[in-house]
CSV table of C-alpha atoms and ligand atoms in Angstrom, one decimal:
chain,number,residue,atom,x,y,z
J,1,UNK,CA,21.5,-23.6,3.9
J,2,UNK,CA,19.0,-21.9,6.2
J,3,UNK,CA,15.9,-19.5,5.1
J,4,UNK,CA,14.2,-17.1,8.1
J,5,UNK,CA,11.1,-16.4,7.5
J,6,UNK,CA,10.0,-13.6,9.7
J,7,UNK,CA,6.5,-14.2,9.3
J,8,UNK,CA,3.6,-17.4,9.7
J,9,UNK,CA,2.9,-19.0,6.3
J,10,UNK,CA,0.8,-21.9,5.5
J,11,UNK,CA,2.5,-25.4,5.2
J,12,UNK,CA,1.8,-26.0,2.2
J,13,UNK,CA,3.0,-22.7,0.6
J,14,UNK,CA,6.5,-23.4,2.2
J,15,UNK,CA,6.9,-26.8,1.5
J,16,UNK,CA,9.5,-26.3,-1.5
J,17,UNK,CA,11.6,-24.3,1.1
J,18,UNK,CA,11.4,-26.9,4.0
J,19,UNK,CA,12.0,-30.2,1.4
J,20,UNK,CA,15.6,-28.3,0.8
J,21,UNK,CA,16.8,-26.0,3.4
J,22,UNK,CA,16.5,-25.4,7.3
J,23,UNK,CA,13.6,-22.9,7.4
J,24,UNK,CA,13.4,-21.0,10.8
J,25,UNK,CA,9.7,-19.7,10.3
J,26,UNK,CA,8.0,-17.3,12.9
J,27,UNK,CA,4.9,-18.9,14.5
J,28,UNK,CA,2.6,-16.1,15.1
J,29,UNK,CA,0.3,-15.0,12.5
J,30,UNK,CA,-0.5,-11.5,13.6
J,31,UNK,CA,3.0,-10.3,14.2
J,32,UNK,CA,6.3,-10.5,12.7
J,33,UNK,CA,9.3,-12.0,14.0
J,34,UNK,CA,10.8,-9.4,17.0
J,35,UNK,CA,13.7,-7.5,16.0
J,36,UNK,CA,16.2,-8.4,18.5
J,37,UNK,CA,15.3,-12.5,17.2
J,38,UNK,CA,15.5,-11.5,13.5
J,39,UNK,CA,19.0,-9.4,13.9
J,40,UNK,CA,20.2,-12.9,15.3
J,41,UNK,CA,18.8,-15.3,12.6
J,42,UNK,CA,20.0,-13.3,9.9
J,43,UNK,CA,23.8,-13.9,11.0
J,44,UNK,CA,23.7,-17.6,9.5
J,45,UNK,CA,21.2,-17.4,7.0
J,46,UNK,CA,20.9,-17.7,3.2
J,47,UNK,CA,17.9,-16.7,2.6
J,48,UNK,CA,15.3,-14.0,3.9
J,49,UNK,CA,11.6,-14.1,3.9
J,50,UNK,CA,10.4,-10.8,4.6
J,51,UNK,CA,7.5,-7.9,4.0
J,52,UNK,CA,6.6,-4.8,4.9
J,53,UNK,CA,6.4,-4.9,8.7
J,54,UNK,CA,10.5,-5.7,8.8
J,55,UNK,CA,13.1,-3.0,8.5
J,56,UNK,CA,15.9,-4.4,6.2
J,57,UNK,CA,18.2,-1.7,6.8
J,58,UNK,CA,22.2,-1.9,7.0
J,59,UNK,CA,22.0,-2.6,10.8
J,60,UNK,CA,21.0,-5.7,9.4
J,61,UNK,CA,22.6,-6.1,6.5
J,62,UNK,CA,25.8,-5.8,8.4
J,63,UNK,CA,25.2,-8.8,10.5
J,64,UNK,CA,24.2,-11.1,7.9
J,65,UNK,CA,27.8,-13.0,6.8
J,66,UNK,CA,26.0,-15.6,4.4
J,67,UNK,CA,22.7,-14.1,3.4
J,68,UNK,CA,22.3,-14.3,-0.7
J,69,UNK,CA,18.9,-13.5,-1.3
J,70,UNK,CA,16.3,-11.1,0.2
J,71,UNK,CA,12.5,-11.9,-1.1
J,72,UNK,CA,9.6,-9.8,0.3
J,73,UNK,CA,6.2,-11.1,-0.2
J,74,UNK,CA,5.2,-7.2,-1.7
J,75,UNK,CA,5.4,-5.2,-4.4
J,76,UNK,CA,6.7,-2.1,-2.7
J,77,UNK,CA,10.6,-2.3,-0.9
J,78,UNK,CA,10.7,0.8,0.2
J,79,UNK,CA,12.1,-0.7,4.0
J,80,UNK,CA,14.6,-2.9,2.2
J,81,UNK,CA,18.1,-1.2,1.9
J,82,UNK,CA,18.1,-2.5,-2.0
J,83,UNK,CA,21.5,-0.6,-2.5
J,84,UNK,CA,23.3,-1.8,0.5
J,85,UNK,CA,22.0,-5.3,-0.4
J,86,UNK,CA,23.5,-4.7,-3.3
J,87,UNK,CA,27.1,-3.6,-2.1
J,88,UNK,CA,26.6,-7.4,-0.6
J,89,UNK,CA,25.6,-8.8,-3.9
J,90,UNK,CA,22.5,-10.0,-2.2
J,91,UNK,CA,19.5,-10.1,-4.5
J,92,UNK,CA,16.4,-8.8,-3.7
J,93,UNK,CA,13.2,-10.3,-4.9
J,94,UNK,CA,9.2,-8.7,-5.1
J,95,UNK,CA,5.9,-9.7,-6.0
J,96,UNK,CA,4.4,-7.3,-8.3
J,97,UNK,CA,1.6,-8.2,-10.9
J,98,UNK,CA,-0.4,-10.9,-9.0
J,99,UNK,CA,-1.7,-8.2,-6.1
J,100,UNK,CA,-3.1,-5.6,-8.9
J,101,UNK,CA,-6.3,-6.5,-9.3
J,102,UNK,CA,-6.9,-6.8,-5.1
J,103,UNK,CA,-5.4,-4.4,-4.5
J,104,UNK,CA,-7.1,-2.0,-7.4
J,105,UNK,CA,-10.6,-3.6,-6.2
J,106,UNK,CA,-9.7,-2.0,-1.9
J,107,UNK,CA,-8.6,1.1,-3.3
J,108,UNK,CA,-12.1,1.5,-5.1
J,109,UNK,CA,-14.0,0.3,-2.3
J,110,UNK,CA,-12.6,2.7,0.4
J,111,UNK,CA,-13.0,5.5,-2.5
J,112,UNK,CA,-16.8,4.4,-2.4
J,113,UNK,CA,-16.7,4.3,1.4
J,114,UNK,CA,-15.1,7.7,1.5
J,115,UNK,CA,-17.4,9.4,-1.0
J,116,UNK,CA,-20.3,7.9,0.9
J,117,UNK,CA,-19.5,7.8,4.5
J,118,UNK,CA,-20.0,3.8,4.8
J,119,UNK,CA,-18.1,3.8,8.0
J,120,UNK,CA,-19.7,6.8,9.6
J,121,UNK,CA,-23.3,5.1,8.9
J,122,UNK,CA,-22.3,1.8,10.2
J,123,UNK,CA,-21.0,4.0,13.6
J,124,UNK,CA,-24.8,5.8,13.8
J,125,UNK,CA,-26.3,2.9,14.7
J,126,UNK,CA,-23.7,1.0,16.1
J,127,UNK,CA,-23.8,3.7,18.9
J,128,UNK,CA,-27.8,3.9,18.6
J,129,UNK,CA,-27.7,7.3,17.2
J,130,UNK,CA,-30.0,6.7,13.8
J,131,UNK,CA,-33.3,9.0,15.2
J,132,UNK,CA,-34.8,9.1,11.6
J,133,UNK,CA,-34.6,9.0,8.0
J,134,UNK,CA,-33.8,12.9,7.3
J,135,UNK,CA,-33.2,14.8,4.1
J,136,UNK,CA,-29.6,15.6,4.8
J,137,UNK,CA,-28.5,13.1,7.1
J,138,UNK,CA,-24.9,11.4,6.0
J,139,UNK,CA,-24.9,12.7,2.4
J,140,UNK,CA,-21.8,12.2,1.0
J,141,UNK,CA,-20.4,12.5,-2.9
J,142,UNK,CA,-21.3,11.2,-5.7
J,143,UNK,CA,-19.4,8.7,-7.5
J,144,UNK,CA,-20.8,8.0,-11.2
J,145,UNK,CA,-19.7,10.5,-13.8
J,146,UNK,CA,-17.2,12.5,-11.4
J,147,UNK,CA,-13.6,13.0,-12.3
J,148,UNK,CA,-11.1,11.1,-10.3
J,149,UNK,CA,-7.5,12.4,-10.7
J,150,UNK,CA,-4.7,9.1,-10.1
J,151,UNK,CA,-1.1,9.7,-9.3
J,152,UNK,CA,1.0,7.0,-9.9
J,153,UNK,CA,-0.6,5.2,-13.6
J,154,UNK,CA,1.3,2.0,-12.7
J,155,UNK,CA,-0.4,-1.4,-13.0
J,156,UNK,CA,-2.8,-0.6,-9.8
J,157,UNK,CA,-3.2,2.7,-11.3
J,158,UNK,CA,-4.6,1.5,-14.5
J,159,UNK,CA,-6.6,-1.4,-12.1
J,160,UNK,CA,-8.6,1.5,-10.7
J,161,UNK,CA,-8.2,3.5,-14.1
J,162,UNK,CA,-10.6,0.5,-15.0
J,163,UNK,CA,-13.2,0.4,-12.2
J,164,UNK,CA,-13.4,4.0,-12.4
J,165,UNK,CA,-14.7,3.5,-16.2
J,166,UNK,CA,-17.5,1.3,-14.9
J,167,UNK,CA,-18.7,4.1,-13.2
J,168,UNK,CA,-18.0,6.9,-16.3
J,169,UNK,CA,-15.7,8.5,-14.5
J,170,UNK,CA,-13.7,11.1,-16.4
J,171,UNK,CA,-10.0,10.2,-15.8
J,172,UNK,CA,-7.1,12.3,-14.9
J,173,UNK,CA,-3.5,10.9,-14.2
J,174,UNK,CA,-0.2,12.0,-13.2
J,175,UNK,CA,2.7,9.9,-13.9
J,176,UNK,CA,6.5,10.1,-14.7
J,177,UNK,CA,5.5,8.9,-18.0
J,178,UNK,CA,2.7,8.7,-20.4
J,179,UNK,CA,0.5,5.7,-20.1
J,180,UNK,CA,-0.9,4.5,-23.4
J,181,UNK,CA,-3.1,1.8,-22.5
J,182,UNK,CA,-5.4,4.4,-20.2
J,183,UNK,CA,-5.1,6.7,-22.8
J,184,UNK,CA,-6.0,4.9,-25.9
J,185,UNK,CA,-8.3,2.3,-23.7
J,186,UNK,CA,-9.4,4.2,-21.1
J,187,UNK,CA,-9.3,7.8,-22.4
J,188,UNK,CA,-7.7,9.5,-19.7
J,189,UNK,CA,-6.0,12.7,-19.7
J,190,UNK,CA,-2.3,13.0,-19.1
J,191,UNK,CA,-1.9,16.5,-17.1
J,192,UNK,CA,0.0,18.1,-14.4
J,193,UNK,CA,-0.5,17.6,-10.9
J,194,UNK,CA,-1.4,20.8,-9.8
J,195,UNK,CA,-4.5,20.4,-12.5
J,196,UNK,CA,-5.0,16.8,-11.3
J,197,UNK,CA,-5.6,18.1,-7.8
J,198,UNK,CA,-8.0,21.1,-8.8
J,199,UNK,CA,-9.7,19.7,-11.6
J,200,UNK,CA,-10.8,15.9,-9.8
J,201,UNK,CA,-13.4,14.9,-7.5
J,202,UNK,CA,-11.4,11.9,-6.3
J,203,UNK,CA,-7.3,12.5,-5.8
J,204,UNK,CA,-6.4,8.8,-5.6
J,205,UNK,CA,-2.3,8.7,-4.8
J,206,UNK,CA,-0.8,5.5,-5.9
J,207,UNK,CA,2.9,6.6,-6.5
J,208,UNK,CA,5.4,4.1,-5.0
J,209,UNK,CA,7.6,5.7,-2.5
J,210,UNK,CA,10.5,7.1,-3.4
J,211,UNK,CA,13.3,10.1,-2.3
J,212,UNK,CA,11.1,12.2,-5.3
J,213,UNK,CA,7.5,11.4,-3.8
J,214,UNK,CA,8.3,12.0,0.2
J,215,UNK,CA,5.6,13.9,1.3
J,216,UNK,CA,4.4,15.1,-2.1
J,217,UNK,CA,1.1,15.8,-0.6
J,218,UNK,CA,1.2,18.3,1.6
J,219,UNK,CA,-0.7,21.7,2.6
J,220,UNK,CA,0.0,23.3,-0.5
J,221,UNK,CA,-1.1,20.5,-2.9
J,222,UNK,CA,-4.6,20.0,-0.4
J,223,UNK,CA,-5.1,23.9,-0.6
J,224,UNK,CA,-5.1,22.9,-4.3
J,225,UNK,CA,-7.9,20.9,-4.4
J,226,UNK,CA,-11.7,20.8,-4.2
J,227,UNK,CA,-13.4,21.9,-1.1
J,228,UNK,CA,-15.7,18.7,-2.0
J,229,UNK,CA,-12.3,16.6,-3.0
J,230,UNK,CA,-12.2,12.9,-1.6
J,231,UNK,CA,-8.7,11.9,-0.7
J,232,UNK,CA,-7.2,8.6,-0.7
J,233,UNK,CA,-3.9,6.7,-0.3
J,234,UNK,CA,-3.6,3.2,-1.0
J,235,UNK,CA,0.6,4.0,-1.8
J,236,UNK,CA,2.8,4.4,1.2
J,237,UNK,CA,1.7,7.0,4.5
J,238,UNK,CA,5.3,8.4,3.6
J,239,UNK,CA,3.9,9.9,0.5
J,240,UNK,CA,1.6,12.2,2.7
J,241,UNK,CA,2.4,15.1,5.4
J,242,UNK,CA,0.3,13.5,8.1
J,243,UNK,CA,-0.1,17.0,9.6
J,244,UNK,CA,-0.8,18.8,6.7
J,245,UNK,CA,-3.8,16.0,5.7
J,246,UNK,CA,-5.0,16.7,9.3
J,247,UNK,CA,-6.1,20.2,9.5
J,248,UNK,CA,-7.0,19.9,5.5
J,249,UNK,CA,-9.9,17.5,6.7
J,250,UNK,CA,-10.4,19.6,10.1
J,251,UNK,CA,-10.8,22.8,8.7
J,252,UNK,CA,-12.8,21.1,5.7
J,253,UNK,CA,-10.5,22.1,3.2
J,254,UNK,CA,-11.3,18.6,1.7
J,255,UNK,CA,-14.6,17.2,2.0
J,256,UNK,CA,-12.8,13.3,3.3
J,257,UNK,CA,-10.1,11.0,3.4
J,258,UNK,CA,-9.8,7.3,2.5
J,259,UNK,CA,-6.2,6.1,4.2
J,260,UNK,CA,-5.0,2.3,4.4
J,261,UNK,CA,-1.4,3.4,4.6
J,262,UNK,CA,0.6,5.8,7.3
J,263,UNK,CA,3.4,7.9,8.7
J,264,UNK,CA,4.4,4.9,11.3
J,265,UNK,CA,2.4,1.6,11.3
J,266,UNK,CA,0.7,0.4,12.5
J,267,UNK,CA,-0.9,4.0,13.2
J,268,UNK,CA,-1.9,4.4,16.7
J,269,UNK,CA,-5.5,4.7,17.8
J,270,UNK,CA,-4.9,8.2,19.7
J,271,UNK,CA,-2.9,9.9,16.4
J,272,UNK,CA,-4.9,12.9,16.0
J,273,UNK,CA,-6.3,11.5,12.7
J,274,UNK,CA,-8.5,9.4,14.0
J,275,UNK,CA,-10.4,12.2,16.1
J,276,UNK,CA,-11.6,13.4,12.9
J,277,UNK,CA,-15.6,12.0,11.6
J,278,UNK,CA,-14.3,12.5,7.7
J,279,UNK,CA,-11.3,9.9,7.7
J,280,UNK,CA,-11.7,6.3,6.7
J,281,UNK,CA,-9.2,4.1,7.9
J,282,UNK,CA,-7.8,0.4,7.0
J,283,UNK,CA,-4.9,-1.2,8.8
J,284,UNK,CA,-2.7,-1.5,5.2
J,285,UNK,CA,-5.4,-4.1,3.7
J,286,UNK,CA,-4.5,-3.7,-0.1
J,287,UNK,CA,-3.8,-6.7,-1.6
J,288,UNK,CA,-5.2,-8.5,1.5
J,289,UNK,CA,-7.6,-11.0,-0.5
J,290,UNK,CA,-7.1,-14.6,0.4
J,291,UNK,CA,-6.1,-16.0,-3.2
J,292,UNK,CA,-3.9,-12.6,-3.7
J,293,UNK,CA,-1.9,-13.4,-0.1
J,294,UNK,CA,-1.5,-17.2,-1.3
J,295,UNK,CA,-0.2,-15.6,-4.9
J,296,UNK,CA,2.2,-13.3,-3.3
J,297,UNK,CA,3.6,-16.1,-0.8
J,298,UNK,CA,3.7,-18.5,-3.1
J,299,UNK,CA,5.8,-16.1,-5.4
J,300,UNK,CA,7.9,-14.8,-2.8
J,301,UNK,CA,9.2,-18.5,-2.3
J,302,UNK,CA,10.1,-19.1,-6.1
J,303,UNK,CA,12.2,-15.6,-6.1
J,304,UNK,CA,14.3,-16.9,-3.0
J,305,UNK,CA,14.5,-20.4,-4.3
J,306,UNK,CA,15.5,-19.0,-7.6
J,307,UNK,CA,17.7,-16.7,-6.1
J,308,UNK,CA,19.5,-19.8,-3.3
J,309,UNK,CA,19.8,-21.7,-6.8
J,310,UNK,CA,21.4,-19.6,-9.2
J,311,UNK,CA,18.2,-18.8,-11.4
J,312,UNK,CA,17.1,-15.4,-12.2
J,313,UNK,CA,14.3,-14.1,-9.7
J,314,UNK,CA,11.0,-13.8,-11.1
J,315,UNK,CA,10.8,-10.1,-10.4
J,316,UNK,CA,14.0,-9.1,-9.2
J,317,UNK,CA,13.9,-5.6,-8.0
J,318,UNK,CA,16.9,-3.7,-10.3
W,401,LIG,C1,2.9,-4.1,-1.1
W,401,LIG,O1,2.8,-5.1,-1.7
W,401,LIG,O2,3.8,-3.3,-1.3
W,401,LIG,C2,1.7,-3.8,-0.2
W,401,LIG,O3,1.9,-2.6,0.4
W,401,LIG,C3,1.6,-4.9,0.8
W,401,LIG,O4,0.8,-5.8,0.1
């Protein structure tokens, strides 16, 4: 049977693949596998080995005669065509749980880095323009004992739920259901969104991407919120009108936003967004720790071989 792995993994990681099947692995490390060499692997393989740079659409899925299982080394599969995989009775595997607590820990930090203009101070000197210490000079937001507002209280959701806690943050959420743990544990507020987004300091958006939360965030919803309100995404770009967050942060409707998701991605370095001073950016960094990646892989390769052997995945997306 043949595996295609449309991306460079470490030896060691697929080992268990190679000691049973022909694996056709792309070589480069920064980039995935090209399209038009992916569309023509898939026609005779078993197995696929993908992630969020690959489209796994029905263009594909139509070529692909023998392919049984689809594993994606990520938690989100919002570019996998899960229901015409399905039609095909191809399984399709994820990897949620082990990248929570990374991925938790970079949405915090660009919330801190947001709040408190890191990235703009490290650009002062960088382009030799710190003249002085001065009493106004790069202020930013405070963090400690603000409220932060999450939508989406899924397990990253409750990561940062945590963190924020550490810092006595009062917590809102917004969730399709009730959360008990960061209620009871955490003691944060269940409430609408439209008094998540007036009532918090920090609007953290952590919802997966779905038909429901397309562009949930748009002019309306930033009108709704603080004209000191820190904005970040650490869920899916899709999740945000691009154009509407644009002229929120130009005309200072919000005070900043924190982004390590997009629209299209990678984002481009002319998109508008990145003329403005009050964005942070990160090229889709979440769960990018080195023990996290290794988790995810490492998981990703028991779902296909599980899936190649007859066992149930690990996490099989239903
Ligand atoms: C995911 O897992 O869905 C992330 O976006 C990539 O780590």
């Amino acid at each position: 049977m043949k595996i295609v792995i449309t991306c460079h993994l470490p030896n060691d990681i697929i080992q268990p693949l190679e000691e049973r099947y022909d694996v056709v692995m792309w070589e480069k490390s920064s980039e995935p596998m090209p399209r038009e060499r992916l569309l023509k692997e898939i026609e005779d393989a078993d197995g696929l080995f993908t992630n969020v740079a690959d489209q796994i659409n029905e263009e594909l899925l139509e070529r692909a005669k023998k392919l049984k299982v689809i594993s994606t080394m990520a938690v989100g599969y919002d570019n996998i065509d899960v229901a015409a995989a399905k039609r095909k009775n191809i399984v399709v595997g994820h990897t949620p749980g082990v990248l929570t607590e990374a991925t938790a820990d970079l949405t915090f930090a660009l919330l801190m880095a947001t709040g408190r203009r890191i990235v703009e101070g490290m650009d002062v000197i960088r382009q030799n323009q710190w003249k002085s210490w001065a009493p106004f000079f790069l202020t930013g937001q405070e963090i400690y004992a603000k409220t932060i507002g999450i939508i989406g209280m899924g397990r990253i959701g409750l990561g940062v739920a945590k963190r924020a806690k550490g810092f006595s943050m009062d917590i809102l959420y917004h969730n399709r259901s009730r959360n008990q743990e960061a209620e009871q544990e955490l003691q944060a507020t269940y409430c609408d969104l439209d008094e998540l987004l007036t009532k918090s300091d920090y609007v953290v958006l952590l919802a997966p991407s779905t038909e429901n939360t397309y562009k949930m965030i748009g002019k309306e919803q930033f009108a709704k919120m603080k004209n000191t309100a820190v904005f970040i995404n650490t869920s899916r770009g899709t999740n945000v009108d691009e154009e509407a967050l644009y002229h929120a942060l130009k005309e200072e409707e919000i005070f900043a936003a924190g982004l390590d998701v997009f629209d299209s991605e990678p984002i481009s370095s002319t998109h508008p967004l990145l003329s403005l001073r009050n964005v942070t950016v990160l090229p889709h960094i979440g769960s990018a720790a080195i023990e996290t990646r290794e988790e995810m892989a490492r998981l990703a390769c028991q779902n296909l071989l599980n899936g190649l052997e007859g066992r149930p995945l690990v996490h099989e997306v239903k």
